[in-house]
Amino acid sequence: MHSYIDSHNHMQALSWDDWELLGMSGMVGAVLSCGNPHVYREIWEEVPGPEEIRRFWENPIRLARVSEEKHFIRLKCAVGISAMTRVRDWPQLVKLLPRYLQDPHVVAVGEVGLDPGQYFGFTWPLADQARCLEAQMRVAADAGKPLILHTPTPKKSQDFLGGVATQEAIPPERFRLHYLQQDLEIVERVGLEHRLLVIDHVDATIIDFVHKETRAWCALSIGSELRPIPPQQVVEWVQHYGPDRILLNSDHIPYRSTDLLAIPKAIRAMRRAGIPPEHIRKVAFANANQLFGFGF
Ligand SMILES: [Zn+2]
């Protein structure tokens, strides 16, 4: 069995038995993306503020301190102000971020990034999102910590608890690239080094762009039905682009159906396809181990 690190998920909202299954499937480490109210299947009727978001940062940090002893999975946290739910008084949170980044269990800022769709119908104008994103990128750059950049997935409101409000109509084939390019303008303005930038939820519409136009990490989220990426697709991309910049993650999130075994399935497909073991190790373990300082 291959040991793997899941470079982005929301398993703070999964059950004890799910954690046991993940551990038995070879997961030895994971980065929890913290700060999103919707991952707990809560429905919000008012825009959350700093108090609430801090709760979504701090609970997983406490969990990360004890997870390895109970479940043999080393957890690290990424904390940030996600644009998937509008947040009130966000500058107060930005001020607190540097202090959270000093916690040994916090290894990154994220997931953050422009998104035209907000949960619970609380539209967050893109210009204000961009200011919030820029402020958080400056914190990551100053701290020398990685930043996990969420790139948005087109969503239909009826598919989500509490609905989603969408503010721009961009065709699906240009959707993710459209927002990624705006994110990257901010990256360049701030001067965040690409070696600290993880472009996440990469799919067929941006994988070529990410490899040719940036020097950033290319993270593939393969465990949620929101973005179906079959194991064979992972095989082809690792063969085509090589293993040096690819990170695998599940983005397990319990508001939609998930495949808890998505990463082990991709690993087995890569073995079957004859991808060299050291390449598999890089995309499923070593790249994340080094970038996020897991210390394995
Ligand atoms: Zn996520």
mmCIF file of C-alpha atoms and ligand atoms in Angstrom:
data_model
loop_
_atom_site.group_PDB
_atom_site.id
_atom_site.type_symbol
_atom_site.label_atom_id
_atom_site.label_comp_id
_atom_site.label_asym_id
_atom_site.label_seq_id
_atom_site.Cartn_x
_atom_site.Cartn_y
_atom_site.Cartn_z
ATOM 1 C CA MET A 1 0.000 0.000 0.000
ATOM 2 C CA HIS A 2 1.235 3.500 -0.863
ATOM 3 C CA SER A 3 1.255 6.097 1.883
ATOM 4 C CA TYR A 4 -0.195 9.386 0.709
ATOM 5 C CA ILE A 5 -0.777 12.971 1.823
ATOM 6 C CA ASP A 6 -4.076 14.561 0.813
ATOM 7 C CA SER A 7 -3.003 18.140 0.062
ATOM 8 C CA HIS A 8 -6.467 19.675 0.523
ATOM 9 C CA ASN A 9 -9.631 18.396 2.105
ATOM 10 C CA HIS A 10 -12.313 19.239 4.668
ATOM 11 C CA MET A 11 -12.190 16.051 6.725
ATOM 12 C CA GLN A 12 -12.811 18.084 9.904
ATOM 13 C CA ALA A 13 -16.454 17.627 8.850
ATOM 14 C CA LEU A 14 -16.233 13.838 8.240
ATOM 15 C CA SER A 15 -17.047 11.115 10.749
ATOM 16 C CA TRP A 16 -14.794 8.940 12.930
ATOM 17 C CA ASP A 17 -15.429 5.946 10.658
ATOM 18 C CA ASP A 18 -14.553 7.974 7.573
ATOM 19 C CA TRP A 19 -11.244 8.939 9.186
ATOM 20 C CA GLU A 20 -10.548 5.285 9.987
ATOM 21 C CA LEU A 21 -11.273 4.275 6.401
ATOM 22 C CA LEU A 22 -8.990 7.051 5.096
ATOM 23 C CA GLY A 23 -6.219 5.921 7.436
ATOM 24 C CA MET A 24 -6.636 2.306 6.313
ATOM 25 C CA SER A 25 -6.464 3.456 2.675
ATOM 26 C CA GLY A 26 -2.931 4.802 3.201
ATOM 27 C CA MET A 27 -3.554 8.420 4.183
ATOM 28 C CA VAL A 28 -0.788 9.454 6.578
ATOM 29 C CA GLY A 29 -1.258 13.225 6.316
ATOM 30 C CA ALA A 30 -3.682 15.859 5.102
ATOM 31 C CA VAL A 31 -4.039 19.623 4.855
ATOM 32 C CA LEU A 32 -7.403 20.812 6.177
ATOM 33 C CA SER A 33 -8.795 23.827 4.375
ATOM 34 C CA CYS A 34 -10.341 25.861 7.219
ATOM 35 C CA GLY A 35 -12.694 28.817 7.267
ATOM 36 C CA ASN A 36 -15.686 27.747 5.206
ATOM 37 C CA PRO A 37 -19.072 27.694 6.988
ATOM 38 C CA HIS A 38 -20.753 25.495 4.381
ATOM 39 C CA VAL A 39 -18.569 22.417 4.893
ATOM 40 C CA TYR A 40 -20.505 21.453 8.022
ATOM 41 C CA ARG A 41 -23.834 21.361 6.152
ATOM 42 C CA GLU A 42 -24.989 24.378 8.114
ATOM 43 C CA ILE A 43 -27.447 26.800 6.565
ATOM 44 C CA TRP A 44 -26.707 30.442 7.335
ATOM 45 C CA GLU A 45 -29.336 33.168 7.336
ATOM 46 C CA GLU A 46 -26.929 35.997 8.140
ATOM 47 C CA VAL A 47 -23.508 36.832 6.750
ATOM 48 C CA PRO A 48 -20.859 35.374 9.114
ATOM 49 C CA GLY A 49 -18.341 37.690 10.752
ATOM 50 C CA PRO A 50 -14.894 37.399 12.385
ATOM 51 C CA GLU A 51 -16.143 35.518 15.463
ATOM 52 C CA GLU A 52 -17.678 32.760 13.366
ATOM 53 C CA ILE A 53 -14.774 32.467 10.943
ATOM 54 C CA ARG A 54 -12.310 32.207 13.830
ATOM 55 C CA ARG A 55 -14.341 29.270 15.125
ATOM 56 C CA PHE A 56 -13.925 27.616 11.704
ATOM 57 C CA TRP A 57 -10.163 28.180 11.961
ATOM 58 C CA GLU A 58 -9.686 27.155 15.568
ATOM 59 C CA ASN A 59 -11.698 23.941 15.818
ATOM 60 C CA PRO A 60 -9.661 22.176 13.099
ATOM 61 C CA ILE A 61 -6.397 23.462 14.617
ATOM 62 C CA ARG A 62 -7.361 21.811 17.903
ATOM 63 C CA LEU A 63 -8.297 18.659 16.012
ATOM 64 C CA ALA A 64 -4.946 18.687 14.227
ATOM 65 C CA ARG A 65 -3.131 18.637 17.561
ATOM 66 C CA VAL A 66 -4.651 15.284 18.551
ATOM 67 C CA SER A 67 -5.412 13.550 15.257
ATOM 68 C CA GLU A 68 -2.171 11.665 14.850
ATOM 69 C CA GLU A 69 -2.379 10.044 18.247
ATOM 70 C CA LYS A 70 -5.936 8.754 17.685
ATOM 71 C CA HIS A 71 -6.135 8.146 13.944
ATOM 72 C CA PHE A 72 -2.464 7.970 12.873
ATOM 73 C CA ILE A 73 -3.068 10.768 10.360
ATOM 74 C CA ARG A 74 -0.918 13.906 10.663
ATOM 75 C CA LEU A 75 -3.104 16.945 10.035
ATOM 76 C CA LYS A 76 -1.980 20.441 9.118
ATOM 77 C CA CYS A 77 -4.262 23.431 8.562
ATOM 78 C CA ALA A 78 -4.630 26.138 5.962
ATOM 79 C CA VAL A 79 -6.542 29.137 7.305
ATOM 80 C CA GLY A 80 -8.084 31.893 5.270
ATOM 81 C CA ILE A 81 -11.087 33.966 4.303
ATOM 82 C CA SER A 82 -12.698 32.052 1.480
ATOM 83 C CA ALA A 83 -14.814 33.917 -1.044
ATOM 84 C CA MET A 84 -17.294 31.029 -1.278
ATOM 85 C CA THR A 85 -19.288 32.614 1.542
ATOM 86 C CA ARG A 86 -19.437 36.353 2.034
ATOM 87 C CA VAL A 87 -17.679 37.449 5.237
ATOM 88 C CA ARG A 88 -18.438 40.640 7.128
ATOM 89 C CA ASP A 89 -15.654 42.833 8.624
ATOM 90 C CA TRP A 90 -12.942 40.755 6.945
ATOM 91 C CA PRO A 91 -10.100 43.282 7.552
ATOM 92 C CA GLN A 92 -10.251 42.320 11.248
ATOM 93 C CA LEU A 93 -9.523 38.719 10.283
ATOM 94 C CA VAL A 94 -6.649 39.677 7.979
ATOM 95 C CA LYS A 95 -5.022 41.439 10.931
ATOM 96 C CA LEU A 96 -5.212 38.236 12.965
ATOM 97 C CA LEU A 97 -3.892 35.922 10.229
ATOM 98 C CA PRO A 98 -0.141 36.394 10.911
ATOM 99 C CA ARG A 99 -0.634 35.205 14.480
ATOM 100 C CA TYR A 100 -2.450 32.043 13.324
ATOM 101 C CA LEU A 101 0.358 31.340 10.858
ATOM 102 C CA GLN A 102 2.760 31.029 13.781
ATOM 103 C CA ASP A 103 0.923 27.950 15.080
ATOM 104 C CA PRO A 104 2.976 24.828 14.238
ATOM 105 C CA HIS A 105 -0.182 23.160 12.901
ATOM 106 C CA VAL A 106 -0.943 25.995 10.455
ATOM 107 C CA VAL A 107 1.099 25.615 7.284
ATOM 108 C CA ALA A 108 -0.603 27.772 4.664
ATOM 109 C CA VAL A 109 -3.050 30.544 3.847
ATOM 110 C CA GLY A 110 -6.100 29.141 2.088
ATOM 111 C CA GLU A 111 -8.190 28.228 0.492
ATOM 112 C CA VAL A 112 -8.713 31.680 -0.963
ATOM 113 C CA GLY A 113 -9.436 32.991 -4.443
ATOM 114 C CA LEU A 114 -12.023 34.895 -6.439
ATOM 115 C CA ASP A 115 -15.368 33.141 -6.867
ATOM 116 C CA PRO A 116 -18.473 34.567 -8.567
ATOM 117 C CA GLY A 117 -20.785 32.197 -6.613
ATOM 118 C CA GLN A 118 -21.577 32.543 -2.905
ATOM 119 C CA TYR A 119 -23.362 30.090 -0.668
ATOM 120 C CA PHE A 120 -26.600 30.984 1.085
ATOM 121 C CA GLY A 121 -27.314 33.715 -1.469
ATOM 122 C CA PHE A 122 -25.047 36.361 0.108
ATOM 123 C CA THR A 123 -23.452 37.896 -2.985
ATOM 124 C CA TRP A 124 -19.918 39.232 -2.387
ATOM 125 C CA PRO A 125 -18.989 41.815 -5.061
ATOM 126 C CA LEU A 126 -15.830 40.765 -6.876
ATOM 127 C CA ALA A 127 -14.034 44.091 -6.325
ATOM 128 C CA ASP A 128 -14.267 43.663 -2.540
ATOM 129 C CA GLN A 129 -13.247 39.985 -2.828
ATOM 130 C CA ALA A 130 -10.166 41.104 -4.747
ATOM 131 C CA ARG A 131 -9.163 43.482 -1.946
ATOM 132 C CA CYS A 132 -9.581 40.689 0.600
ATOM 133 C CA LEU A 133 -7.555 38.284 -1.554
ATOM 134 C CA GLU A 134 -4.747 40.784 -2.058
ATOM 135 C CA ALA A 135 -4.503 41.454 1.680
ATOM 136 C CA GLN A 136 -4.242 37.721 2.384
ATOM 137 C CA MET A 137 -1.628 37.226 -0.339
ATOM 138 C CA ARG A 138 0.480 39.917 1.316
ATOM 139 C CA VAL A 139 0.259 38.043 4.622
ATOM 140 C CA ALA A 140 1.381 34.788 2.948
ATOM 141 C CA ALA A 141 4.223 36.535 1.092
ATOM 142 C CA ASP A 142 5.429 38.287 4.263
ATOM 143 C CA ALA A 143 5.327 35.029 6.239
ATOM 144 C CA GLY A 144 6.918 33.002 3.422
ATOM 145 C CA LYS A 145 4.049 30.486 3.667
ATOM 146 C CA PRO A 146 2.284 28.694 0.790
ATOM 147 C CA LEU A 147 -1.072 29.991 -0.393
ATOM 148 C CA ILE A 148 -3.732 27.548 -1.594
ATOM 149 C CA LEU A 149 -5.567 29.274 -4.428
ATOM 150 C CA HIS A 150 -9.126 28.022 -4.900
ATOM 151 C CA THR A 151 -10.241 28.294 -8.527
ATOM 152 C CA PRO A 152 -14.027 28.357 -8.893
ATOM 153 C CA THR A 153 -16.284 25.626 -10.263
ATOM 154 C CA PRO A 154 -19.528 26.581 -12.059
ATOM 155 C CA LYS A 155 -22.415 25.775 -9.706
ATOM 156 C CA LYS A 156 -26.164 25.412 -10.097
ATOM 157 C CA SER A 157 -27.987 26.883 -7.133
ATOM 158 C CA GLN A 158 -30.498 24.017 -6.882
ATOM 159 C CA ASP A 159 -27.684 21.511 -6.223
ATOM 160 C CA PHE A 160 -26.675 23.066 -2.889
ATOM 161 C CA LEU A 161 -28.152 23.301 0.585
ATOM 162 C CA GLY A 162 -29.116 26.928 1.041
ATOM 163 C CA GLY A 163 -28.517 27.760 -2.645
ATOM 164 C CA VAL A 164 -25.737 29.681 -4.404
ATOM 165 C CA ALA A 165 -25.918 33.269 -5.720
ATOM 166 C CA THR A 166 -23.985 33.797 -8.961
ATOM 167 C CA GLN A 167 -22.973 37.248 -10.180
ATOM 168 C CA GLU A 168 -21.377 36.682 -13.613
ATOM 169 C CA ALA A 169 -22.220 34.469 -16.599
ATOM 170 C CA ILE A 170 -18.967 33.105 -18.072
ATOM 171 C CA PRO A 171 -19.171 30.042 -20.380
ATOM 172 C CA PRO A 172 -18.027 26.806 -18.645
ATOM 173 C CA GLU A 173 -15.030 26.248 -20.913
ATOM 174 C CA ARG A 174 -13.570 29.684 -20.002
ATOM 175 C CA PHE A 175 -14.915 29.904 -16.457
ATOM 176 C CA ARG A 176 -11.995 28.686 -14.340
ATOM 177 C CA LEU A 177 -9.316 30.377 -16.483
ATOM 178 C CA HIS A 178 -11.209 33.682 -16.395
ATOM 179 C CA TYR A 179 -10.970 33.911 -12.602
ATOM 180 C CA LEU A 180 -7.509 32.347 -12.379
ATOM 181 C CA GLN A 181 -6.128 35.087 -14.622
ATOM 182 C CA GLN A 182 -7.620 37.736 -12.330
ATOM 183 C CA ASP A 183 -6.142 35.948 -9.295
ATOM 184 C CA LEU A 184 -2.743 35.874 -10.994
ATOM 185 C CA GLU A 185 -2.826 39.631 -11.630
ATOM 186 C CA ILE A 186 -3.041 40.040 -7.859
ATOM 187 C CA VAL A 187 -0.282 37.430 -7.338
ATOM 188 C CA GLU A 188 2.018 39.465 -9.581
ATOM 189 C CA ARG A 189 1.065 42.783 -7.976
ATOM 190 C CA VAL A 190 1.835 41.395 -4.521
ATOM 191 C CA GLY A 191 4.968 39.586 -5.698
ATOM 192 C CA LEU A 192 3.992 36.237 -4.190
ATOM 193 C CA GLU A 193 6.558 33.737 -5.438
ATOM 194 C CA HIS A 194 5.118 30.950 -7.547
ATOM 195 C CA ARG A 195 6.993 28.339 -5.502
ATOM 196 C CA LEU A 196 4.571 29.298 -2.686
ATOM 197 C CA LEU A 197 1.473 29.306 -4.894
ATOM 198 C CA VAL A 198 -0.731 26.200 -5.123
ATOM 199 C CA ILE A 199 -3.263 26.574 -7.929
ATOM 200 C CA ASP A 200 -6.023 24.249 -6.817
ATOM 201 C CA HIS A 201 -8.941 22.411 -8.428
ATOM 202 C CA VAL A 202 -6.986 22.327 -11.698
ATOM 203 C CA ASP A 203 -8.980 20.662 -14.474
ATOM 204 C CA ALA A 204 -8.754 20.134 -18.231
ATOM 205 C CA THR A 205 -9.610 23.793 -18.896
ATOM 206 C CA ILE A 206 -6.506 25.173 -17.132
ATOM 207 C CA ILE A 207 -3.904 22.423 -16.718
ATOM 208 C CA ASP A 208 -1.978 23.463 -19.809
ATOM 209 C CA PHE A 209 -2.069 27.130 -18.817
ATOM 210 C CA VAL A 210 -0.868 26.339 -15.279
ATOM 211 C CA HIS A 211 2.119 24.382 -16.584
ATOM 212 C CA LYS A 212 3.075 26.733 -19.414
ATOM 213 C CA GLU A 213 2.232 30.183 -18.072
ATOM 214 C CA THR A 214 3.104 29.818 -14.386
ATOM 215 C CA ARG A 215 5.728 28.183 -12.155
ATOM 216 C CA ALA A 216 3.121 27.403 -9.487
ATOM 217 C CA TRP A 217 2.090 24.051 -8.033
ATOM 218 C CA CYS A 218 -0.694 22.272 -9.898
ATOM 219 C CA ALA A 219 -3.165 20.656 -7.479
ATOM 220 C CA LEU A 220 -5.726 18.141 -8.751
ATOM 221 C CA SER A 221 -8.898 17.745 -6.649
ATOM 222 C CA ILE A 222 -10.279 14.319 -7.466
ATOM 223 C CA GLY A 223 -12.568 13.185 -4.651
ATOM 224 C CA SER A 224 -15.729 15.249 -5.029
ATOM 225 C CA GLU A 225 -18.524 14.705 -7.507
ATOM 226 C CA LEU A 226 -18.448 18.467 -8.121
ATOM 227 C CA ARG A 227 -15.412 17.967 -10.387
ATOM 228 C CA PRO A 228 -15.336 14.430 -11.749
ATOM 229 C CA ILE A 229 -11.719 13.545 -12.624
ATOM 230 C CA PRO A 230 -11.364 9.776 -13.153
ATOM 231 C CA PRO A 231 -8.143 7.893 -12.222
ATOM 232 C CA GLN A 232 -7.246 7.459 -15.883
ATOM 233 C CA GLN A 233 -7.214 11.231 -16.341
ATOM 234 C CA VAL A 234 -4.728 11.568 -13.484
ATOM 235 C CA VAL A 235 -2.558 8.917 -15.174
ATOM 236 C CA GLU A 236 -2.532 10.831 -18.455
ATOM 237 C CA TRP A 237 -1.714 14.165 -16.845
ATOM 238 C CA VAL A 238 1.129 12.792 -14.732
ATOM 239 C CA GLN A 239 2.556 11.077 -17.824
ATOM 240 C CA HIS A 240 2.183 14.232 -19.934
ATOM 241 C CA TYR A 241 3.246 16.965 -17.505
ATOM 242 C CA GLY A 242 5.547 14.959 -15.250
ATOM 243 C CA PRO A 243 5.378 14.700 -11.444
ATOM 244 C CA ASP A 244 7.443 17.703 -10.364
ATOM 245 C CA ARG A 245 4.638 20.223 -9.842
ATOM 246 C CA ILE A 246 1.516 18.056 -9.384
ATOM 247 C CA LEU A 247 -0.146 17.535 -5.989
ATOM 248 C CA LEU A 248 -3.103 15.197 -5.499
ATOM 249 C CA ASN A 249 -5.968 16.023 -3.207
ATOM 250 C CA SER A 250 -9.490 14.845 -2.569
ATOM 251 C CA ASP A 251 -11.205 18.092 -1.495
ATOM 252 C CA HIS A 252 -13.512 15.760 0.469
ATOM 253 C CA ILE A 253 -16.406 17.892 1.569
ATOM 254 C CA PRO A 254 -19.586 16.469 2.983
ATOM 255 C CA TYR A 255 -22.100 18.820 1.359
ATOM 256 C CA ARG A 256 -21.917 16.768 -1.834
ATOM 257 C CA SER A 257 -21.176 13.127 -2.579
ATOM 258 C CA THR A 258 -17.502 12.190 -2.184
ATOM 259 C CA ASP A 259 -15.315 9.249 -3.136
ATOM 260 C CA LEU A 260 -13.279 8.602 -0.010
ATOM 261 C CA LEU A 261 -10.938 6.305 -1.932
ATOM 262 C CA ALA A 262 -10.285 8.621 -4.885
ATOM 263 C CA ILE A 263 -6.564 9.090 -4.160
ATOM 264 C CA PRO A 264 -5.764 5.375 -3.561
ATOM 265 C CA LYS A 265 -7.674 4.577 -6.763
ATOM 266 C CA ALA A 266 -5.559 7.088 -8.702
ATOM 267 C CA ILE A 267 -2.392 5.640 -7.147
ATOM 268 C CA ARG A 268 -3.365 2.112 -8.225
ATOM 269 C CA ALA A 269 -4.207 3.340 -11.737
ATOM 270 C CA MET A 270 -0.775 5.001 -11.967
ATOM 271 C CA ARG A 271 0.932 1.781 -10.843
ATOM 272 C CA ARG A 272 -1.043 -0.241 -13.374
ATOM 273 C CA ALA A 273 -0.064 2.209 -16.120
ATOM 274 C CA GLY A 274 3.606 1.695 -15.327
ATOM 275 C CA ILE A 275 4.332 5.184 -13.999
ATOM 276 C CA PRO A 276 7.654 4.970 -12.102
ATOM 277 C CA PRO A 277 7.210 4.554 -8.324
ATOM 278 C CA GLU A 278 9.250 7.689 -7.587
ATOM 279 C CA HIS A 279 6.881 9.751 -9.775
ATOM 280 C CA ILE A 280 3.833 8.365 -7.957
ATOM 281 C CA ARG A 281 5.509 9.110 -4.656
ATOM 282 C CA LYS A 282 6.064 12.727 -5.687
ATOM 283 C CA VAL A 283 2.481 13.532 -6.678
ATOM 284 C CA ALA A 284 0.835 11.566 -3.867
ATOM 285 C CA PHE A 285 3.262 12.227 -1.019
ATOM 286 C CA ALA A 286 6.647 13.882 -1.426
ATOM 287 C CA ASN A 287 5.642 17.192 -3.050
ATOM 288 C CA ALA A 288 3.117 17.935 -0.292
ATOM 289 C CA ASN A 289 5.465 16.643 2.404
ATOM 290 C CA GLN A 290 8.117 19.123 1.336
ATOM 291 C CA LEU A 291 5.896 22.120 0.519
ATOM 292 C CA PHE A 292 3.810 21.991 3.690
ATOM 293 C CA GLY A 293 6.585 20.789 6.005
ATOM 294 C CA PHE A 294 4.900 17.614 7.236
ATOM 295 C CA GLY A 295 8.255 16.314 8.407
ATOM 296 C CA PHE A 296 7.871 12.693 7.302
HETATM 297 ZN ZN ZN B 1 -11.843 22.835 -0.553
#
